[in-house]
Amino acid sequence: MQPDFRDEEPPFQEDSERSSQTLAFAPQSDDQERKLRIRLGTSFFLFGLINNILYVVILSAALDLVPPATPKGIIAFCNIAPSFAAKVGWPYILKGRIRYTRRLVGCCFCSVMGMLVVSSFEGLGMRLLGICLASFSSGLGELTFLQLSTTYPIALAGHSVGYFASGTGGAGVGGAGLWWELRSLGVKRGIAICGFLPFVIPLAYFFLLPPATDFQGVVGTSAAYAAIPTADPSETPAEEFEESEAQASRGPKIRVSLSAADKLRLVRPLLLRYMLPLFWYRSCEKAPLLNDFRALQIEYTINQGIGPTLIYPVPSPSTHSFWGLFIKSVRDYYPLWQLVYQTFVFFSRSSISLGFPALPANLLGLPALVQSFVFITLSTESAKGIFPDDVGTTISLVFLLIAVEGFCGGLAYVNVFYRIGQEDHPEESDSEYDIERKKQEREFKIGSIGVADSLGIMLASLLAMPTEIGLCKAQVARGKDLCRTL
């Protein structure tokens, strides 16, 4: 029986009524299993949605958060650098069992404080500080939820990751759409309203998410997920450096902690298979770990460097009635591109939760190749104006390319994390020590590749600032100065 990591009780207290109940191995009925899966999927969807929605709101509000002359890439940088620090620090530096409850409550508090700082101060420095607080919380939260998915049996781990990825995609649509509606209230009120959203996470965690022990009677789960008695973290001298979960069950103590050499051994095979693709995808636009890193890098260079310069004259409602419904001023282009991008990210990140098969491992790099084409085309259009002179046709072409960019980006993300979550599950024949060790290894592996994701975005945000300035200068040189009016 796998321990319920949400119960932080003393390790040798008498068994509670709940602990006694989870010791039962009675098989679940089909109806019970269906309800548990719905609760599990809904919980992870909410985790992904709320954890990422503030990140998207801040990116969508970039034009409103900084002065017109300030490159919008600085928002992207402050929105990802602290997240990168969290994804490096927690998996690679800390060791031992994960205290999920403490992490998630801390993340909620940090997010709320960050949004309050952004909404309460008008100075650029304080707003960037608030963005950094929210970013750190988002990065640590994403890492924690992905690691939490590995505490469930293999079939349910993929189920959890699929719904979490769908939630992060929904955060894109929800965040961009939410700011589209709230921006009329101004930064102070709009961001303050968003600051209440993080409270959904602890509510879902404590009252909706079923513990892994509830799935023990479900067909396809393994006895390898039985409870593992562990050492009381209070007895270890390095308590402040270890993340452990106190156990309520009696029994012999099992101390397992991955060393730095263990982590280095585990991460080496991931570099080319998952991390490099993920990095390249983020910085130029996405591919498989090699793909995901690369894909995310392209993606965010497009969104934060090229996107703000893809502006055109306001379409006339009489000649372009459709686009005239959405674009009332030149400041509407950037949030519209964000909304289009995030909508198609949501569709593709939901592919696994909707029952579509995962991408084959040898095709994980394909999304990055497609995004590279989008990157070249949109940057050329921004600099030289290669699309037709008709405003409606040009807007439609940009819409299509940004939709393709978002769809490819979502595919890379969900498939990389899905595949890493399917590796190295414990076997029934494993000893208690081996089961616990494999559990920590899986938590580390799925958490460690997030570094590639964030590093790709961070580098892209640095690249986005000179890209935006250079493209704007190129537009002014050919007589188009709309970018200077934002």
Short mmCIF file of C-alpha atoms in Angstrom, two decimals, residues 49 52-61 167-182 194 197 335 338-339 342:
data_model
loop_
_atom_site.label_atom_id
_atom_site.label_comp_id
_atom_site.label_asym_id
_atom_site.label_seq_id
_atom_site.Cartn_x
_atom_site.Cartn_y
_atom_site.Cartn_z
CA LEU A 49 -4.90 25.01 -15.01
CA ASN A 52 -0.03 27.97 -15.09
CA ILE A 53 -2.84 30.49 -15.50
CA LEU A 54 -1.05 33.34 -13.71
CA TYR A 55 2.00 32.77 -15.91
CA VAL A 56 -0.19 33.24 -19.01
CA VAL A 57 -2.03 36.23 -17.56
CA ILE A 58 1.28 38.00 -16.97
CA LEU A 59 2.50 37.29 -20.51
CA SER A 60 -0.81 38.43 -21.98
CA ALA A 61 -0.69 41.59 -19.87
CA GLY A 167 -4.88 21.77 -17.66
CA THR A 168 -1.71 23.68 -18.53
CA GLY A 169 -3.09 24.06 -22.05
CA GLY A 170 -6.39 25.23 -20.63
CA ALA A 171 -4.45 27.76 -18.58
CA GLY A 172 -3.26 29.28 -21.84
CA VAL A 173 -6.77 29.72 -23.16
CA GLY A 174 -8.17 30.72 -19.77
CA GLY A 175 -5.33 33.10 -18.95
CA ALA A 176 -5.31 34.88 -22.30
CA GLY A 177 -9.11 35.02 -22.38
CA LEU A 178 -9.31 36.12 -18.75
CA TRP A 179 -6.96 39.02 -19.31
CA TRP A 180 -8.81 39.94 -22.51
CA GLU A 181 -11.88 40.48 -20.31
CA LEU A 182 -10.12 42.00 -17.28
CA CYS A 194 -6.40 36.89 -10.55
CA LEU A 197 -7.11 31.83 -8.20
CA PRO A 335 -3.34 39.75 -26.88
CA GLN A 338 -1.61 35.11 -27.42
CA LEU A 339 -5.21 33.89 -27.29
CA GLN A 342 -2.89 29.31 -26.22
#
